PDB file of C-alpha atoms in Angstrom:
ATOM      1  CA  MET A   1     -98.780   6.734  91.476  1.00 86.00           C
ATOM      2  CA  SER A   2     -97.447  10.307  91.518  1.00 91.00           C
ATOM      3  CA  LYS A   3     -96.322  12.181  94.609  1.00 91.00           C
ATOM      4  CA  GLU A   4     -99.535  14.225  94.613  1.00 91.00           C
ATOM      5  CA  GLU A   5    -101.670  11.103  94.304  1.00 89.00           C
ATOM      6  CA  TYR A   6     -99.844   9.509  97.243  1.00 87.00           C
ATOM      7  CA  LEU A   7    -100.306  12.634  99.367  1.00 88.00           C
ATOM      8  CA  THR A   8    -103.989  12.847  98.482  1.00 90.00           C
ATOM      9  CA  ALA A   9    -104.499   9.154  99.281  1.00 87.00           C
ATOM     10  CA  LEU A  10    -102.638   9.545 102.580  1.00 86.00           C
ATOM     11  CA  HIS A  11    -104.784  12.557 103.482  1.00 87.00           C
ATOM     12  CA  ILE A  12    -108.008  10.723 102.675  1.00 89.00           C
ATOM     13  CA  ASP A  13    -106.871   7.578 104.519  1.00 87.00           C
ATOM     14  CA  SER A  14    -105.820   9.689 107.509  1.00 89.00           C
ATOM     15  CA  LYS A  15    -109.258  11.332 107.666  1.00 91.00           C
ATOM     16  CA  GLN A  16    -110.947   7.930 107.371  1.00 92.00           C
ATOM     17  CA  LEU A  17    -108.727   6.526 110.140  1.00 88.00           C
ATOM     18  CA  GLN A  18    -109.588   9.452 112.410  1.00 90.00           C
ATOM     19  CA  GLN A  19    -113.285   8.870 111.671  1.00 93.00           C
ATOM     20  CA  LEU A  20    -112.940   5.167 112.574  1.00 92.00           C
ATOM     21  CA  LEU A  21    -111.063   6.036 115.777  1.00 89.00           C
ATOM     22  CA  SER A  22    -113.793   8.469 116.780  1.00 92.00           C
ATOM     23  CA  GLU A  23    -116.540   5.933 116.089  1.00 94.00           C
ATOM     24  CA  TYR A  24    -114.662   3.222 117.998  1.00 93.00           C
ATOM     25  CA  TRP A  25    -114.032   5.579 120.927  1.00 93.00           C
ATOM     26  CA  LYS A  26    -117.712   6.531 121.145  1.00 94.00           C
ATOM     27  CA  ALA A  27    -118.773   2.889 121.003  1.00 95.00           C
ATOM     28  CA  TYR A  28    -116.177   1.318 123.318  1.00 93.00           C
ATOM     29  CA  SER A  29    -113.861   3.808 125.016  1.00 92.00           C
ATOM     30  CA  ASP A  30    -115.691   7.028 125.906  1.00 93.00           C
ATOM     31  CA  TYR A  31    -116.561   8.269 129.405  1.00 95.00           C
ATOM     32  CA  THR A  32    -119.566   5.924 129.666  1.00 96.00           C
ATOM     33  CA  HIS A  33    -117.249   2.890 129.864  1.00 95.00           C
ATOM     34  CA  TRP A  34    -115.253   1.824 132.908  1.00 96.00           C
ATOM     35  CA  GLN A  35    -112.139   1.430 130.740  1.00 94.00           C
ATOM     36  CA  PHE A  36    -112.120   5.181 130.070  1.00 94.00           C
ATOM     37  CA  TRP A  37    -112.014   5.861 133.796  1.00 95.00           C
ATOM     38  CA  MET A  38    -109.168   3.384 134.279  1.00 94.00           C
ATOM     39  CA  VAL A  39    -107.209   5.031 131.460  1.00 93.00           C
ATOM     40  CA  LEU A  40    -107.893   8.456 133.001  1.00 93.00           C
ATOM     41  CA  PHE A  41    -106.801   7.181 136.420  1.00 95.00           C
ATOM     42  CA  LEU A  42    -103.570   5.773 134.938  1.00 93.00           C
ATOM     43  CA  PHE A  43    -102.967   9.179 133.385  1.00 93.00           C
ATOM     44  CA  ILE A  44    -103.734  11.400 136.417  1.00 95.00           C
ATOM     45  CA  ALA A  45    -102.628   9.314 139.418  1.00 96.00           C
ATOM     46  CA  PRO A  46     -98.923   9.153 138.481  1.00 96.00           C
ATOM     47  CA  LEU A  47     -98.860  12.925 137.903  1.00 95.00           C
ATOM     48  CA  VAL A  48    -100.385  13.549 141.334  1.00 97.00           C
ATOM     49  CA  PHE A  49     -97.785  11.200 142.799  1.00 96.00           C
ATOM     50  CA  VAL A  50     -95.031  13.222 141.111  1.00 97.00           C
ATOM     51  CA  TYR A  51     -96.348  16.444 142.616  1.00 96.00           C
ATOM     52  CA  PHE A  52     -95.973  15.087 146.141  1.00 97.00           C
ATOM     53  CA  PHE A  53     -92.819  12.963 145.878  1.00 97.00           C
ATOM     54  CA  ILE A  54     -90.498  14.544 143.320  1.00 97.00           C
ATOM     55  CA  ASP A  55     -87.085  15.642 144.600  1.00 96.00           C
ATOM     56  CA  ARG A  56     -87.554  19.400 144.210  1.00 96.00           C
ATOM     57  CA  LYS A  57     -83.824  20.065 144.581  1.00 96.00           C
ATOM     58  CA  ARG A  58     -83.167  18.028 141.442  1.00 96.00           C
ATOM     59  CA  ILE A  59     -86.481  18.622 139.699  1.00 96.00           C
ATOM     60  CA  PHE A  60     -85.075  19.610 136.299  1.00 96.00           C
ATOM     61  CA  GLU A  61     -82.642  16.698 136.183  1.00 97.00           C
ATOM     62  CA  VAL A  62     -85.252  14.133 137.238  1.00 98.00           C
ATOM     63  CA  PHE A  63     -87.854  15.613 134.883  1.00 97.00           C
ATOM     64  CA  PHE A  64     -85.325  15.608 132.035  1.00 97.00           C
ATOM     65  CA  TYR A  65     -84.852  11.889 132.587  1.00 98.00           C
ATOM     66  CA  GLY A  66     -88.633  11.304 132.728  1.00 97.00           C
ATOM     67  CA  TYR A  67     -89.239  13.497 129.689  1.00 97.00           C
ATOM     68  CA  THR A  68     -86.666  11.513 127.714  1.00 97.00           C
ATOM     69  CA  VAL A  69     -88.420   8.274 128.704  1.00 97.00           C
ATOM     70  CA  ASN A  70     -91.707   9.877 127.620  1.00 95.00           C
ATOM     71  CA  MET A  71     -90.402  10.947 124.217  1.00 95.00           C
ATOM     72  CA  LEU A  72     -88.641   7.669 123.424  1.00 96.00           C
ATOM     73  CA  TRP A  73     -91.619   5.543 124.497  1.00 95.00           C
ATOM     74  CA  SER A  74     -93.977   7.768 122.475  1.00 92.00           C
ATOM     75  CA  PHE A  75     -91.842   7.339 119.352  1.00 94.00           C
ATOM     76  CA  ILE A  76     -91.513   3.582 119.793  1.00 95.00           C
ATOM     77  CA  ASP A  77     -95.192   3.153 120.607  1.00 94.00           C
ATOM     78  CA  THR A  78     -96.093   5.049 117.437  1.00 91.00           C
ATOM     79  CA  MET A  79     -93.825   2.764 115.402  1.00 94.00           C
ATOM     80  CA  LEU A  80     -95.311  -0.365 116.999  1.00 95.00           C
ATOM     81  CA  LEU A  81     -98.822   0.952 116.337  1.00 91.00           C
ATOM     82  CA  ARG A  82     -98.091   1.773 112.693  1.00 90.00           C
ATOM     83  CA  LYS A  83     -96.647  -1.697 112.181  1.00 94.00           C
ATOM     84  CA  GLY A  84     -99.721  -3.183 113.866  1.00 93.00           C
ATOM     85  CA  LEU A  85     -97.701  -4.992 116.542  1.00 96.00           C
ATOM     86  CA  PHE A  86     -98.880  -3.381 119.788  1.00 94.00           C
ATOM     87  CA  ILE A  87    -102.306  -1.767 120.071  1.00 92.00           C
ATOM     88  CA  HIS A  88    -103.871   0.078 123.008  1.00 93.00           C
ATOM     89  CA  ASN A  89    -107.579  -0.765 122.836  1.00 93.00           C
ATOM     90  CA  TYR A  90    -108.807   2.094 125.067  1.00 92.00           C
ATOM     91  CA  PHE A  91    -107.731   5.724 125.067  1.00 90.00           C
ATOM     92  CA  LEU A  92    -108.607   9.141 126.487  1.00 90.00           C
ATOM     93  CA  ILE A  93    -109.731  10.859 123.296  1.00 90.00           C
ATOM     94  CA  PRO A  94    -109.421   9.859 119.639  1.00 87.00           C
ATOM     95  CA  SER A  95    -107.227  12.794 118.631  1.00 85.00           C
ATOM     96  CA  LEU A  96    -104.455  11.927 121.125  1.00 82.00           C
ATOM     97  CA  PRO A  97    -102.088   8.992 120.666  1.00 77.00           C
ATOM     98  CA  SER A  98    -103.771   5.888 122.041  1.00 78.00           C
ATOM     99  CA  ALA A  99    -101.114   5.231 124.678  1.00 82.00           C
ATOM    100  CA  THR A 100    -101.024   8.737 126.160  1.00 82.00           C
ATOM    101  CA  ASN A 101    -101.777   7.462 129.644  1.00 79.00           C
ATOM    102  CA  MET A 102     -98.862   5.025 129.459  1.00 88.00           C
ATOM    103  CA  THR A 103     -96.193   6.837 127.455  1.00 87.00           C
ATOM    104  CA  THR A 104     -96.872  10.311 128.870  1.00 88.00           C
ATOM    105  CA  SER A 105     -97.671   9.498 132.453  1.00 92.00           C
ATOM    106  CA  LEU A 106     -97.366   6.030 133.963  1.00 94.00           C
ATOM    107  CA  LEU A 107     -94.123   4.752 132.421  1.00 95.00           C
ATOM    108  CA  PRO A 108     -92.144   8.022 132.640  1.00 96.00           C
ATOM    109  CA  VAL A 109     -93.243   8.543 136.245  1.00 97.00           C
ATOM    110  CA  VAL A 110     -92.395   5.007 137.323  1.00 97.00           C
ATOM    111  CA  PHE A 111     -88.982   5.202 135.722  1.00 98.00           C
ATOM    112  CA  LEU A 112     -88.212   8.744 136.876  1.00 97.00           C
ATOM    113  CA  PHE A 113     -88.817   7.529 140.431  1.00 98.00           C
ATOM    114  CA  VAL A 114     -86.464   4.591 139.801  1.00 98.00           C
ATOM    115  CA  TYR A 115     -83.899   7.119 138.580  1.00 98.00           C
ATOM    116  CA  GLN A 116     -84.499   9.442 141.529  1.00 98.00           C
ATOM    117  CA  TYR A 117     -84.349   6.614 144.072  1.00 98.00           C
ATOM    118  CA  CYS A 118     -81.172   5.081 142.664  1.00 98.00           C
ATOM    119  CA  THR A 119     -79.285   8.350 142.257  1.00 97.00           C
ATOM    120  CA  ASN A 120     -80.322   9.675 145.692  1.00 97.00           C
ATOM    121  CA  ARG A 121     -79.372   6.467 147.492  1.00 97.00           C
ATOM    122  CA  GLN A 122     -76.403   5.335 145.366  1.00 96.00           C
ATOM    123  CA  ARG A 123     -78.190   2.182 144.238  1.00 97.00           C
ATOM    124  CA  ASN A 124     -77.412   0.293 141.042  1.00 98.00           C
ATOM    125  CA  PHE A 125     -79.605   2.033 138.469  1.00 98.00           C
ATOM    126  CA  TYR A 126     -79.164  -0.723 135.887  1.00 98.00           C
ATOM    127  CA  LEU A 127     -80.245  -3.499 138.249  1.00 98.00           C
ATOM    128  CA  TYR A 128     -83.284  -1.593 139.547  1.00 98.00           C
ATOM    129  CA  THR A 129     -84.309  -0.689 136.003  1.00 98.00           C
ATOM    130  CA  ILE A 130     -84.128  -4.315 134.913  1.00 98.00           C
ATOM    131  CA  ILE A 131     -86.246  -5.408 137.896  1.00 98.00           C
ATOM    132  CA  VAL A 132     -88.892  -2.697 137.375  1.00 98.00           C
ATOM    133  CA  SER A 133     -88.926  -3.322 133.618  1.00 98.00           C
ATOM    134  CA  ALA A 134     -89.586  -7.010 134.286  1.00 98.00           C
ATOM    135  CA  ILE A 135     -92.446  -6.155 136.658  1.00 98.00           C
ATOM    136  CA  ILE A 136     -93.991  -3.796 134.092  1.00 97.00           C
ATOM    137  CA  ALA A 137     -93.530  -6.086 131.091  1.00 97.00           C
ATOM    138  CA  PHE A 138     -94.297  -9.478 132.577  1.00 98.00           C
ATOM    139  CA  GLY A 139     -96.708  -8.307 135.271  1.00 97.00           C
ATOM    140  CA  PHE A 140     -98.519  -5.138 134.298  1.00 95.00           C
ATOM    141  CA  ALA A 141     -98.513  -5.671 130.499  1.00 96.00           C
ATOM    142  CA  THR A 142     -99.722  -9.251 130.999  1.00 97.00           C
ATOM    143  CA  ILE A 143    -102.612  -8.025 133.147  1.00 96.00           C
ATOM    144  CA  GLU A 144    -103.367  -5.326 130.558  1.00 95.00           C
ATOM    145  CA  GLU A 145    -103.503  -7.975 127.842  1.00 96.00           C
ATOM    146  CA  LYS A 146    -105.714 -10.340 129.878  1.00 97.00           C
ATOM    147  CA  VAL A 147    -108.160  -7.501 130.684  1.00 96.00           C
ATOM    148  CA  GLY A 148    -108.161  -6.388 127.047  1.00 95.00           C
ATOM    149  CA  PHE A 149    -106.450  -3.027 127.390  1.00 94.00           C
ATOM    150  CA  VAL A 150    -103.686  -3.962 124.927  1.00 95.00           C
ATOM    151  CA  SER A 151    -103.295  -6.429 122.114  1.00 95.00           C
ATOM    152  CA  PHE A 152    -100.087  -7.979 120.831  1.00 97.00           C
ATOM    153  CA  TYR A 153     -99.857  -8.974 117.171  1.00 96.00           C
ATOM    154  CA  GLY A 154     -97.247 -10.708 115.077  1.00 96.00           C
ATOM    155  CA  SER A 155     -94.156 -11.608 117.051  1.00 95.00           C
ATOM    156  CA  MET A 156     -94.706  -8.832 119.626  1.00 97.00           C
ATOM    157  CA  ASN A 157     -94.958  -9.972 123.244  1.00 97.00           C
ATOM    158  CA  GLN A 158     -94.081  -9.010 126.808  1.00 97.00           C
ATOM    159  CA  PHE A 159     -90.433  -9.947 126.356  1.00 98.00           C
ATOM    160  CA  TYR A 160     -90.075  -7.256 123.705  1.00 98.00           C
ATOM    161  CA  ILE A 161     -91.786  -4.745 126.006  1.00 97.00           C
ATOM    162  CA  PHE A 162     -89.197  -5.700 128.632  1.00 98.00           C
ATOM    163  CA  LEU A 163     -86.327  -5.110 126.195  1.00 98.00           C
ATOM    164  CA  ILE A 164     -87.845  -1.826 124.987  1.00 98.00           C
ATOM    165  CA  ASP A 165     -88.235  -0.602 128.578  1.00 98.00           C
ATOM    166  CA  ILE A 166     -84.607  -1.405 129.327  1.00 98.00           C
ATOM    167  CA  GLY A 167     -83.375   0.193 126.107  1.00 98.00           C
ATOM    168  CA  ILE A 168     -85.389   3.363 126.682  1.00 98.00           C
ATOM    169  CA  CYS A 169     -84.413   3.686 130.334  1.00 98.00           C
ATOM    170  CA  PHE A 170     -80.720   3.102 129.715  1.00 98.00           C
ATOM    171  CA  THR A 171     -80.705   5.527 126.780  1.00 98.00           C
ATOM    172  CA  SER A 172     -82.519   8.144 128.882  1.00 98.00           C
ATOM    173  CA  TYR A 173     -80.018   7.621 131.681  1.00 98.00           C
ATOM    174  CA  TRP A 174     -77.067   8.088 129.346  1.00 98.00           C
ATOM    175  CA  PHE A 175     -78.622  11.254 127.870  1.00 97.00           C
ATOM    176  CA  THR A 176     -79.174  12.617 131.368  1.00 98.00           C
ATOM    177  CA  ILE A 177     -75.596  11.833 132.446  1.00 97.00           C
ATOM    178  CA  PHE A 178     -74.307  13.428 129.235  1.00 97.00           C
ATOM    179  CA  PHE A 179     -76.225  16.664 129.849  1.00 95.00           C
ATOM    180  CA  LEU A 180     -75.238  16.737 133.522  1.00 95.00           C
ATOM    181  CA  ARG A 181     -71.589  16.544 132.458  1.00 94.00           C
ATOM    182  CA  LEU A 182     -72.136  19.342 129.942  1.00 92.00           C
ATOM    183  CA  LYS A 183     -73.622  21.434 132.740  1.00 88.00           C
ATOM    184  CA  GLU A 184     -70.720  20.640 135.098  1.00 88.00           C
ATOM    185  CA  ASN A 185     -68.186  21.554 132.403  1.00 87.00           C
ATOM    186  CA  ALA A 186     -70.002  24.836 131.708  1.00 81.00           C
ATOM    187  CA  PHE A 187     -69.898  25.771 135.396  1.00 80.00           C
ATOM    188  CA  ALA A 188     -66.263  24.671 135.699  1.00 79.00           C
ATOM    189  CA  ASN A 189     -65.271  26.884 132.771  1.00 80.00           C
ATOM    190  CA  ASN A 190     -67.000  29.976 134.202  1.00 71.00           C
TER     191      ASN A 190
END
């Protein structure tokens, strides 16, 4: 198959996939289903929580950490979805990634509050992250699976979610520390 034939096939398949997603959403995940409202709640509630409880003195630092968690989880979730290992069965709208409520809101907010709490109170960030990751992976993700909000395929399971959470949170923490040091050095040199 030539490059043009591949691109044409990908375009056609992409349009067909979007059509299937739209049909599925209308049948099982639109605003007439309780699952839609739960997904919407899991998207909005954490953002409202952030508005009231974010440390406004460190807002850019804390948001940088949360944004990094958001981006890394979004990338990994996309990879897991494309490999057919981890599927979110309900979503806000078909044109958004299926895990928008989780990767853009709930997980980044939970972990940015872990970061904020630990750095404000000189607690062990690594320990708290491991504990919260375990609660999310073995508690929340298990409930999501039992209720039918997510499906695991192949070798994917809650243990891998736990490891992914830890990897993402630690990486986000290291990025944040790195950029804070860059900022400190810039101010020290001026």
